Short mmCIF file of C-alpha atoms and ligand atoms in Angstrom, two decimals:
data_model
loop_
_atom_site.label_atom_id
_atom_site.label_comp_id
_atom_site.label_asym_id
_atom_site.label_seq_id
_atom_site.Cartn_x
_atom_site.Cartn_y
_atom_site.Cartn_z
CA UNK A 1 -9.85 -10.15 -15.81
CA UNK A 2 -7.63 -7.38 -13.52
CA UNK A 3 -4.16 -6.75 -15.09
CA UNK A 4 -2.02 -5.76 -12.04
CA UNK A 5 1.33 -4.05 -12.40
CA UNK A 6 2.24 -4.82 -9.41
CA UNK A 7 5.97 -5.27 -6.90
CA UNK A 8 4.94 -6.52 -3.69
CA UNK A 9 5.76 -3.87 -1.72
CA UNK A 10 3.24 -2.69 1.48
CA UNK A 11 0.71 -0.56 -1.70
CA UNK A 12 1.15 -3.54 -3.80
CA UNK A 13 0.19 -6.04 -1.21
CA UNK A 14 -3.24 -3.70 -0.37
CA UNK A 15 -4.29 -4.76 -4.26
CA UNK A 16 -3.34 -8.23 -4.35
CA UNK A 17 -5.61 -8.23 -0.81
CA UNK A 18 -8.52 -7.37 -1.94
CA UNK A 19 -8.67 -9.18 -5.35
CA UNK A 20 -8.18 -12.51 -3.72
CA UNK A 21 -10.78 -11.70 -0.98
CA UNK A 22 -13.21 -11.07 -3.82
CA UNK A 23 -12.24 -13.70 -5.97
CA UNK A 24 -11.53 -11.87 -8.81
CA UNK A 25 -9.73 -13.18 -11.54
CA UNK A 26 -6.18 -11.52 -11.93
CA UNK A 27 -3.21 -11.58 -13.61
CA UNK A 28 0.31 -9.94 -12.68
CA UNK A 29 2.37 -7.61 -14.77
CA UNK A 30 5.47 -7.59 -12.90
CA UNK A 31 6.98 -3.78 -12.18
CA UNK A 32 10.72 -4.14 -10.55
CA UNK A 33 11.03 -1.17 -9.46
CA UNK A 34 14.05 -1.72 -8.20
CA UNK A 35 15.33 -1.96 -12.09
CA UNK A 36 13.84 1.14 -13.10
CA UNK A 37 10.37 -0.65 -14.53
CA UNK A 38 8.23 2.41 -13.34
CA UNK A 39 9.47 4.35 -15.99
CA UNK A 40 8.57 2.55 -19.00
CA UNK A 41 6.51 4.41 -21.18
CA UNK A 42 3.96 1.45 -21.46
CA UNK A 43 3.64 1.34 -17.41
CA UNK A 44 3.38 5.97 -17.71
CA UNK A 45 0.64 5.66 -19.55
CA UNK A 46 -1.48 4.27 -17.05
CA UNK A 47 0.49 5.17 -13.90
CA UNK A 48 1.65 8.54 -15.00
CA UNK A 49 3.36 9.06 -11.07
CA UNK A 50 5.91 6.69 -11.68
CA UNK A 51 4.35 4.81 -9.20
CA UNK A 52 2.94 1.06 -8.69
CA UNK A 53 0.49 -0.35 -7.89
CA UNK A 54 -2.04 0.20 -11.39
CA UNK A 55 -4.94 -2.07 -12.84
CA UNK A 56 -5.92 -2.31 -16.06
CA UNK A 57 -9.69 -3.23 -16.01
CA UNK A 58 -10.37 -5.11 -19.58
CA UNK A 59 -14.06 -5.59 -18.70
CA UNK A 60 -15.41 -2.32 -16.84
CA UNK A 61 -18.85 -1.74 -15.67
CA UNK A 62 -19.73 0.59 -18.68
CA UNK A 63 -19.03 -2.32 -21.29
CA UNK A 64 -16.53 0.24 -22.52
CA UNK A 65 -12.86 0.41 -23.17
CA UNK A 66 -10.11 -1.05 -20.93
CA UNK A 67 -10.42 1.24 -17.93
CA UNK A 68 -6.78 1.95 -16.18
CA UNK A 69 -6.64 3.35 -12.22
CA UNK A 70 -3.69 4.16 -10.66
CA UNK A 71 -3.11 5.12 -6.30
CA UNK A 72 -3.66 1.90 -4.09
CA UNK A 73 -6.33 4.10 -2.68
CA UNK A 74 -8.45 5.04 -5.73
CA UNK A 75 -7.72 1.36 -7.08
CA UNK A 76 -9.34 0.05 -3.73
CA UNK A 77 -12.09 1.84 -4.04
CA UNK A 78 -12.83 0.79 -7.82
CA UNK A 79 -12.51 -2.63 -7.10
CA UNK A 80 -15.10 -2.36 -3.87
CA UNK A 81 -17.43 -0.37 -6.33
CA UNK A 82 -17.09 -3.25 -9.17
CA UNK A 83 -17.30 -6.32 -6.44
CA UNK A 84 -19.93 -4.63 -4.34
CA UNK A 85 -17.29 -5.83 -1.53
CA UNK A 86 -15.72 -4.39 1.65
CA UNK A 87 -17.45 -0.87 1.35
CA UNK A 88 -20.47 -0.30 2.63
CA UNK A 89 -23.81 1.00 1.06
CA UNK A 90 -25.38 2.99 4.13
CA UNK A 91 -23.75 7.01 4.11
CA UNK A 92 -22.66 6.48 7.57
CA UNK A 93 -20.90 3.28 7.38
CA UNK A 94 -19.60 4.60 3.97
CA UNK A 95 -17.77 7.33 5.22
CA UNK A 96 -15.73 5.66 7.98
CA UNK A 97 -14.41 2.95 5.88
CA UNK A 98 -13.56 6.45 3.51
CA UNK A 99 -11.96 8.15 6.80
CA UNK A 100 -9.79 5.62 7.49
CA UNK A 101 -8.92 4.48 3.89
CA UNK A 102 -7.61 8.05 3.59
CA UNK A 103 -6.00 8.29 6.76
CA UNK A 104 -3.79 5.45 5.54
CA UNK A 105 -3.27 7.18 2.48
CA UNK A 106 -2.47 10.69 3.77
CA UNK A 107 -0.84 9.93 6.99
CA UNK A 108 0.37 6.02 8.29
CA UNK A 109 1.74 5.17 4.36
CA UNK A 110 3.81 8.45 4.19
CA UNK A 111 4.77 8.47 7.39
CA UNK A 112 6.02 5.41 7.56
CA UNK A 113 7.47 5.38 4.54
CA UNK A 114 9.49 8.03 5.38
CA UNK A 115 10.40 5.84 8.88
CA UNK A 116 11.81 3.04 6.54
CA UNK A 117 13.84 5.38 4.07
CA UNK A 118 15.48 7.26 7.14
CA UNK A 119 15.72 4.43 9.61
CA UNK A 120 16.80 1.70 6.69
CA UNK A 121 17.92 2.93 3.53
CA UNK A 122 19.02 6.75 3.85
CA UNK A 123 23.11 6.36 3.32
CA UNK A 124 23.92 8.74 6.36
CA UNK A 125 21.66 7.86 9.91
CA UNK A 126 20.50 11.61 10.88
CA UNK A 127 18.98 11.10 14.15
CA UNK A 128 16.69 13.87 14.24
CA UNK A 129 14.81 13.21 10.95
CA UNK A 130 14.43 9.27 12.20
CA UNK A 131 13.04 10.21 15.62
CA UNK A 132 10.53 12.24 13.79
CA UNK A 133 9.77 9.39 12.21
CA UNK A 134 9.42 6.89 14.23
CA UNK A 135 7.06 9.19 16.74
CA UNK A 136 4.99 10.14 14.41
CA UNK A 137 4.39 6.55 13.17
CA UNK A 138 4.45 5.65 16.70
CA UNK A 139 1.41 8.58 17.61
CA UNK A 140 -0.46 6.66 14.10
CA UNK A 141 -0.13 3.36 16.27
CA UNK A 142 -1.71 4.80 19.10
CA UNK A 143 -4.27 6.36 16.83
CA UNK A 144 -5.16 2.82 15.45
CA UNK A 145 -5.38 1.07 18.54
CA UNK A 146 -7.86 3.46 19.92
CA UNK A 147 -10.29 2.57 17.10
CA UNK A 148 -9.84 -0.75 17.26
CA UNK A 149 -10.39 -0.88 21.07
CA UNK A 150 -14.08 -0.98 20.38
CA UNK A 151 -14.35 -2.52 17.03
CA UNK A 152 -13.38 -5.50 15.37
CA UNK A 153 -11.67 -3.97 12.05
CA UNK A 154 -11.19 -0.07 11.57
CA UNK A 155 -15.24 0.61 10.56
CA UNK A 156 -16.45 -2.56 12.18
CA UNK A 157 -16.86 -4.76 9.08
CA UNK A 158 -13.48 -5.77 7.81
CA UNK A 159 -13.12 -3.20 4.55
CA UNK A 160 -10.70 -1.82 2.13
CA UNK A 161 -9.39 0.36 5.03
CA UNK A 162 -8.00 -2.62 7.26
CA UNK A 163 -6.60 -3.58 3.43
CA UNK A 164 -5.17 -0.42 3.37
CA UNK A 165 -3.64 -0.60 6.52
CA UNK A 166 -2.52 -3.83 7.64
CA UNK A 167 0.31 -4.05 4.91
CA UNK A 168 1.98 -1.09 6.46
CA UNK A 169 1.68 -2.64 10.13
CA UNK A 170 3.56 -5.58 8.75
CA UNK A 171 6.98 -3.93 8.72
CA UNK A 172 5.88 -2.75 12.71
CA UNK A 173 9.76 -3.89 13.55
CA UNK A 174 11.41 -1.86 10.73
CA UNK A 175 9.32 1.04 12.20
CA UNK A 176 10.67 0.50 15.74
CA UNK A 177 7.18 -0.35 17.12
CA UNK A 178 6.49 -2.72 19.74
CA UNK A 179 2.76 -4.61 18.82
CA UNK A 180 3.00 -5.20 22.27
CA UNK A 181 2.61 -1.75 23.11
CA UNK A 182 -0.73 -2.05 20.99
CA UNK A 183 -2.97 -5.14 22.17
CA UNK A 184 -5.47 -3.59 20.03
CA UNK A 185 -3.55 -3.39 17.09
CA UNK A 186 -1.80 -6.95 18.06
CA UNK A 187 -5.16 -8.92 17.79
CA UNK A 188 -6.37 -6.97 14.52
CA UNK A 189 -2.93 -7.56 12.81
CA UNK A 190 -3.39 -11.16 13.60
CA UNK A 191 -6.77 -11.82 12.77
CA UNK A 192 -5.92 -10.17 9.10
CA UNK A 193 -2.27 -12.00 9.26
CA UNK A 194 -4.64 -15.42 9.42
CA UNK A 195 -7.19 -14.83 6.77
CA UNK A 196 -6.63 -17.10 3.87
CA UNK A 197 -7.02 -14.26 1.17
CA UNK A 198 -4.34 -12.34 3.15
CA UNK A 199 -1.92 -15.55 3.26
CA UNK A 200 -2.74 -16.36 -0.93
CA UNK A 201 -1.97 -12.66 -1.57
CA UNK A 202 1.67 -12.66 0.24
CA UNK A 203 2.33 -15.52 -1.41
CA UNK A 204 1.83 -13.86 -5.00
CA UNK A 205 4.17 -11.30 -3.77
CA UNK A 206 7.16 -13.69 -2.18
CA UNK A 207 7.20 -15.35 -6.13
CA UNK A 208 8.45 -12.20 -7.11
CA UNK A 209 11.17 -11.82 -4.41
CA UNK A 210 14.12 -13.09 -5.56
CA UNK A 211 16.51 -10.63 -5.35
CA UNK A 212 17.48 -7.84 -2.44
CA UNK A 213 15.71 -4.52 -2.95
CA UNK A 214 17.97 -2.26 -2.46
CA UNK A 215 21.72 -2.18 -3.91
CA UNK A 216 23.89 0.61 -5.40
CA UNK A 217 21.80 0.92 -8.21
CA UNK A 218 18.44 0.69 -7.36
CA UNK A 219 19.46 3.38 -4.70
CA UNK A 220 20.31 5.60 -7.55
CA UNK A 221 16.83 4.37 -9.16
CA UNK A 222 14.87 5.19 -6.15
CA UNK A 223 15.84 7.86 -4.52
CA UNK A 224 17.83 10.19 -7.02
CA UNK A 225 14.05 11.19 -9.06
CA UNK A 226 13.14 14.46 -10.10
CA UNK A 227 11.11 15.73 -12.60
CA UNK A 228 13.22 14.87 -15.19
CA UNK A 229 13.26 11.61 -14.56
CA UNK A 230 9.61 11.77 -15.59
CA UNK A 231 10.24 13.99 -18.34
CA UNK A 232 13.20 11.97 -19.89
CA UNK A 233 10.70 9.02 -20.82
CA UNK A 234 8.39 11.23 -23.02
CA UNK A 235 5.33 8.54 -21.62
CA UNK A 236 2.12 10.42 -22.46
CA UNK A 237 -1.72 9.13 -21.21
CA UNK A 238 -3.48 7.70 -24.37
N1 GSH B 301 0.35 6.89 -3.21
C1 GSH B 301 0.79 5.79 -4.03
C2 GSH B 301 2.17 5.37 -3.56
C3 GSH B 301 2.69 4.19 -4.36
C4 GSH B 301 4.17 3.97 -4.09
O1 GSH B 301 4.83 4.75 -3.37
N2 GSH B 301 4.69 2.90 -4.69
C5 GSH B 301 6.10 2.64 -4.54
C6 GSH B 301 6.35 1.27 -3.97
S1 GSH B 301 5.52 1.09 -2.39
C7 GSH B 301 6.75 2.71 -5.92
O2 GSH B 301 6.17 2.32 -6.91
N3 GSH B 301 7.97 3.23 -6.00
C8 GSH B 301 8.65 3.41 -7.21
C9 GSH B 301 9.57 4.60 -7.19
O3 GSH B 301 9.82 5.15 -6.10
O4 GSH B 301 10.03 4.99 -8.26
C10 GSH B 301 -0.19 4.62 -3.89
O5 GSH B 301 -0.70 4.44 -2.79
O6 GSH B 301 -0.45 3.93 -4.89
#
């Protein structure tokens, strides 16, 4: 059994992903981190980043001790390892799911994360940071659609990179992209949209949507952290 701490947001949706592709038996620990749940000192001691998504593994390879991961990336990649799932064996095929599992990671998820907070949520519009932006997500696009002009998913099998990926394509409208600028992209998105792991894992996440995610408060939350708002909880890693 997975424990996943878990709001579904586009890193929490990558998690929820793959464990219903593989089957794997899960169960949801709720972090609103719109209320300020990343900062418990129970949720810091696994996920010392302040950050969701984490697992908790209660039955790990090694027959040892609950084993806790934290970054969508490093989770995806532990639960491909334990499943045998979605990553290949064979070096070469290995290291492009790897290439663009961390291209998500370094470049489309904080890219366009930074597209949504400027474009969306920042409380004065400053045009030059959002056409930054929404170019550079835009160049990512174009980046995508070239590799998927020739292949099916990102590394040819469908992987924990298209898992990584396709949750941060879903907001394409947010972003000011046009999928119709990306036929590649397009019929990827949709063949992923259609799978039934893909529909059973948004549906997890819309249970836990009940509320709007951003008001005064969680503003204050979200985007007023520094390093004492780390600090201030005293959370240490057991
Ligand atoms: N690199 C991290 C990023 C995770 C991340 O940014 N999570 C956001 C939601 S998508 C979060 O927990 N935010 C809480 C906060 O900003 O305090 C990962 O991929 O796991």
């Amino acid at each position: 059994m997975i424990e996943l701490h878990y709001w579904p947001t586009p890193n929490g949706h990558k998690i929820t992903m793959i464990l219903e592709e593989t089957a794997t038996p899960y169960q949801i620990v709720p972090v609103n981190i719109a209320k300020g749940e990343q900062f418990k000192p129970e949720f810091l001691a696994i996920a010392p980043n302040n950050r969701m998504p984490a697992i908790v593994d209660r039955a790990p390879a090694d027959g040892g001790a609950p084993l806790s991961v934290f970054e969508s990336g490093a989770i995806l990649l532990y639960l491909a390892d334990k499943t045998g799932r979605f990553l290949p064996k064979a070096v070469r095929d290995r290291v492009v799911v790897t290439e663009w599992l961390f291209w998500q990671m370094g470049g489309l998820g904080p890219m366009a994360g930074q597209n949504h907070h400027f474009s969306r949520y920042a409380p004065e519009k400053i045009p030059y940071a959002i056409d930054r932006y929404v170019r550079e997500t835009n160049r990512l696009y174009g980046v995508l659609n070239k590799q998927l002009a020739a292949r099916e998913f990102v590394a040819g099998e469908y992987s924990i990179a298209d898992m990584a990926i396709y949750p941060w394509i879903v907001p394409h409208e947010a972003q000011s992209q046009n999928l119709d600028d990306f036929p590649h992209v397009k019929r990827w998105f949709e063949a992923i949209g259609a799978r039934p792991a893909t529909v059973a894992a948004y549906a997890r996440g819309a249970a836990l949507q009940s509320a709007p995610d951003v008001t005064e408060e969680s503003r204050r939350i979200l985007f007023g952290q520094t390093a004492q708002s780390v600090e201030a909880t005293g959370a240490h890693r057991s």
